[in-house]
Amino acid sequence: GDLKSAFYDYLEHTKIKDSIFNDEKKEEITKFEMNFEFEKKEAKLKAEQDKIDAVNLAYKKKQFLFLLLAISIAIAIFIIAVVIFRSLRRTRKQNVIIEKQKELVEIKQQEVLDSIHYAKRIQQAIMPSYKYIYKNINRLNNK
């Protein structure tokens, strides 16, 4: 029944309620600000980490490509070395065969030359010499 006292109590209650509400709101605002700052810092850190990860990934890709290139070059050099080795081996075998054939040809050539010389000696032994023929022709002409 006391309106003055009730009104006064109501005002006090409203002040206290507003004070408590303001304190709660301030705490909430502070929490939101802290969360916002934390998320902002975390996003910044995440962006920096993403940049570092991208750089590392690019570096790893370069290393992989370099390794792949080095392996490819090594394989190519190995293949070329094998081809050259086989070619040299084949060339050596061919040179040996050619040398044997050359020796055989030289032997046959010597046999042919020996046969020609032998035939020439036989002809010279059988046939009279040019001096003898020339002398006899001159002798017959003079008669």
mmCIF file of C-alpha atoms in Angstrom:
data_model
loop_
_atom_site.group_PDB
_atom_site.id
_atom_site.type_symbol
_atom_site.label_atom_id
_atom_site.label_comp_id
_atom_site.label_asym_id
_atom_site.label_seq_id
_atom_site.Cartn_x
_atom_site.Cartn_y
_atom_site.Cartn_z
ATOM 1 C CA GLY A 1 0.000 0.000 0.000
ATOM 2 C CA ASP A 2 2.933 2.375 0.198
ATOM 3 C CA LEU A 3 3.195 3.799 -3.325
ATOM 4 C CA LYS A 4 6.160 6.031 -2.682
ATOM 5 C CA SER A 5 8.176 3.253 -1.247
ATOM 6 C CA ALA A 6 7.028 0.876 -3.993
ATOM 7 C CA PHE A 7 7.945 3.407 -6.674
ATOM 8 C CA TYR A 8 11.300 3.995 -5.053
ATOM 9 C CA ASP A 9 11.867 0.241 -4.815
ATOM 10 C CA TYR A 10 10.828 -0.116 -8.451
ATOM 11 C CA LEU A 11 13.363 2.558 -9.504
ATOM 12 C CA GLU A 12 16.075 0.908 -7.407
ATOM 13 C CA HIS A 13 15.135 -2.457 -8.874
ATOM 14 C CA THR A 14 15.310 -1.022 -12.421
ATOM 15 C CA LYS A 15 18.726 0.575 -11.718
ATOM 16 C CA ILE A 16 20.069 -2.653 -10.296
ATOM 17 C CA LYS A 17 18.532 -4.625 -13.139
ATOM 18 C CA ASP A 18 19.973 -2.210 -15.708
ATOM 19 C CA SER A 19 23.325 -2.306 -13.930
ATOM 20 C CA ILE A 20 23.308 -6.108 -13.909
ATOM 21 C CA PHE A 21 22.037 -6.147 -17.508
ATOM 22 C CA ASN A 22 24.736 -3.634 -18.525
ATOM 23 C CA ASP A 23 27.401 -5.693 -16.733
ATOM 24 C CA GLU A 24 26.178 -8.859 -18.469
ATOM 25 C CA LYS A 25 26.058 -7.044 -21.802
ATOM 26 C CA LYS A 26 29.523 -5.626 -21.220
ATOM 27 C CA GLU A 27 30.769 -9.134 -20.478
ATOM 28 C CA GLU A 28 29.052 -10.460 -23.601
ATOM 29 C CA ILE A 29 30.434 -7.620 -25.703
ATOM 30 C CA THR A 30 33.875 -8.235 -24.245
ATOM 31 C CA LYS A 31 33.515 -11.960 -25.023
ATOM 32 C CA PHE A 32 32.415 -11.163 -28.599
ATOM 33 C CA GLU A 33 35.281 -8.701 -29.015
ATOM 34 C CA MET A 34 37.728 -11.248 -27.674
ATOM 35 C CA ASN A 35 36.280 -13.958 -29.906
ATOM 36 C CA PHE A 36 36.420 -11.593 -32.873
ATOM 37 C CA GLU A 37 40.046 -10.688 -32.117
ATOM 38 C CA PHE A 38 40.895 -14.358 -31.590
ATOM 39 C CA GLU A 39 39.209 -15.396 -34.845
ATOM 40 C CA LYS A 40 40.902 -12.503 -36.644
ATOM 41 C CA LYS A 41 44.323 -13.576 -35.329
ATOM 42 C CA GLU A 42 43.567 -17.200 -36.110
ATOM 43 C CA ALA A 43 42.480 -16.304 -39.647
ATOM 44 C CA LYS A 44 45.680 -14.303 -40.059
ATOM 45 C CA LEU A 45 47.749 -17.208 -38.753
ATOM 46 C CA LYS A 46 45.838 -19.596 -40.994
ATOM 47 C CA ALA A 47 46.461 -17.359 -44.009
ATOM 48 C CA GLU A 48 50.167 -17.199 -43.163
ATOM 49 C CA GLN A 49 50.258 -20.971 -42.700
ATOM 50 C CA ASP A 50 48.465 -21.406 -46.030
ATOM 51 C CA LYS A 51 51.095 -19.205 -47.675
ATOM 52 C CA ILE A 52 53.872 -21.232 -46.054
ATOM 53 C CA ASP A 53 52.158 -24.451 -47.114
ATOM 54 C CA ALA A 54 51.799 -23.145 -50.680
ATOM 55 C CA VAL A 55 55.496 -22.185 -50.779
ATOM 56 C CA ASN A 56 56.451 -25.587 -49.363
ATOM 57 C CA LEU A 57 54.217 -27.342 -51.865
ATOM 58 C CA ALA A 58 55.737 -25.371 -54.732
ATOM 59 C CA TYR A 59 59.224 -26.199 -53.409
ATOM 60 C CA LYS A 60 58.320 -29.885 -53.139
ATOM 61 C CA LYS A 61 56.939 -29.815 -56.685
ATOM 62 C CA LYS A 62 60.175 -28.249 -57.908
ATOM 63 C CA GLN A 63 62.191 -30.865 -56.049
ATOM 64 C CA PHE A 64 60.035 -33.641 -57.489
ATOM 65 C CA LEU A 65 60.369 -32.243 -61.006
ATOM 66 C CA PHE A 66 64.131 -31.869 -60.530
ATOM 67 C CA LEU A 67 64.351 -35.436 -59.249
ATOM 68 C CA LEU A 68 62.212 -36.655 -62.139
ATOM 69 C CA LEU A 69 64.408 -34.744 -64.596
ATOM 70 C CA ALA A 70 67.580 -36.150 -63.019
ATOM 71 C CA ILE A 71 66.206 -39.692 -63.173
ATOM 72 C CA SER A 72 65.122 -39.176 -66.796
ATOM 73 C CA ILE A 73 68.569 -37.882 -67.728
ATOM 74 C CA ALA A 74 70.214 -40.803 -65.926
ATOM 75 C CA ILE A 75 67.987 -43.282 -67.761
ATOM 76 C CA ALA A 76 68.685 -41.573 -71.088
ATOM 77 C CA ILE A 77 72.444 -41.654 -70.430
ATOM 78 C CA PHE A 78 72.200 -45.321 -69.476
ATOM 79 C CA ILE A 79 70.275 -46.151 -72.646
ATOM 80 C CA ILE A 80 72.755 -44.205 -74.779
ATOM 81 C CA ALA A 81 75.661 -45.964 -73.049
ATOM 82 C CA VAL A 82 74.076 -49.363 -73.704
ATOM 83 C CA VAL A 83 73.486 -48.494 -77.359
ATOM 84 C CA ILE A 84 77.051 -47.225 -77.763
ATOM 85 C CA PHE A 85 78.463 -50.297 -75.997
ATOM 86 C CA ARG A 86 76.469 -52.637 -78.242
ATOM 87 C CA SER A 87 77.521 -50.683 -81.323
ATOM 88 C CA LEU A 88 81.177 -50.848 -80.296
ATOM 89 C CA ARG A 89 80.907 -54.568 -79.627
ATOM 90 C CA ARG A 90 79.223 -55.120 -83.000
ATOM 91 C CA THR A 91 81.869 -52.972 -84.706
ATOM 92 C CA ARG A 92 84.646 -54.987 -83.054
ATOM 93 C CA LYS A 93 83.061 -58.250 -84.212
ATOM 94 C CA GLN A 94 82.709 -56.838 -87.718
ATOM 95 C CA ASN A 95 86.334 -55.669 -87.654
ATOM 96 C CA VAL A 96 87.448 -59.171 -86.670
ATOM 97 C CA ILE A 97 85.413 -60.652 -89.517
ATOM 98 C CA ILE A 98 86.789 -58.057 -91.935
ATOM 99 C CA GLU A 99 90.351 -58.811 -90.800
ATOM 100 C CA LYS A 100 89.804 -62.535 -91.370
ATOM 101 C CA GLN A 101 88.298 -61.846 -94.800
ATOM 102 C CA LYS A 102 91.182 -59.506 -95.609
ATOM 103 C CA GLU A 103 93.687 -62.176 -94.681
ATOM 104 C CA LEU A 104 91.771 -64.707 -96.791
ATOM 105 C CA VAL A 105 91.697 -62.301 -99.752
ATOM 106 C CA GLU A 106 95.422 -61.603 -99.352
ATOM 107 C CA ILE A 107 96.129 -65.333 -99.295
ATOM 108 C CA LYS A 108 93.977 -65.871 -102.410
ATOM 109 C CA GLN A 109 95.619 -62.880 -104.109
ATOM 110 C CA GLN A 110 99.055 -64.283 -103.307
ATOM 111 C CA GLU A 111 97.973 -67.658 -104.697
ATOM 112 C CA VAL A 112 96.729 -65.987 -107.894
ATOM 113 C CA LEU A 113 99.958 -63.979 -108.216
ATOM 114 C CA ASP A 114 102.019 -67.101 -107.589
ATOM 115 C CA SER A 115 99.979 -68.909 -110.242
ATOM 116 C CA ILE A 116 100.532 -66.036 -112.696
ATOM 117 C CA HIS A 117 104.264 -65.995 -111.989
ATOM 118 C CA TYR A 118 104.385 -69.759 -112.402
ATOM 119 C CA ALA A 119 102.527 -69.541 -115.733
ATOM 120 C CA LYS A 120 104.884 -66.751 -116.850
ATOM 121 C CA ARG A 121 107.926 -68.841 -116.000
ATOM 122 C CA ILE A 122 106.437 -71.776 -117.885
ATOM 123 C CA GLN A 123 105.800 -69.529 -120.897
ATOM 124 C CA GLN A 124 109.287 -68.139 -120.716
ATOM 125 C CA ALA A 125 110.718 -71.617 -120.486
ATOM 126 C CA ILE A 126 108.697 -72.908 -123.410
ATOM 127 C CA MET A 127 108.706 -69.916 -125.684
ATOM 128 C CA PRO A 128 111.879 -68.484 -127.161
ATOM 129 C CA SER A 129 112.981 -65.068 -125.997
ATOM 130 C CA TYR A 130 112.475 -61.875 -128.020
ATOM 131 C CA LYS A 131 116.206 -61.636 -128.690
ATOM 132 C CA TYR A 132 116.251 -65.100 -130.133
ATOM 133 C CA ILE A 133 113.220 -64.403 -132.356
ATOM 134 C CA TYR A 134 114.642 -61.042 -133.446
ATOM 135 C CA LYS A 135 117.984 -62.640 -134.312
ATOM 136 C CA ASN A 136 116.368 -65.363 -136.343
ATOM 137 C CA ILE A 137 114.126 -62.934 -138.194
ATOM 138 C CA ASN A 138 117.113 -60.791 -139.037
ATOM 139 C CA ARG A 139 119.086 -63.823 -140.120
ATOM 140 C CA LEU A 140 116.253 -65.037 -142.345
ATOM 141 C CA ASN A 141 115.775 -61.587 -143.812
ATOM 142 C CA ASN A 142 119.456 -61.328 -144.626
ATOM 143 C CA LYS A 143 119.444 -64.488 -146.597
#
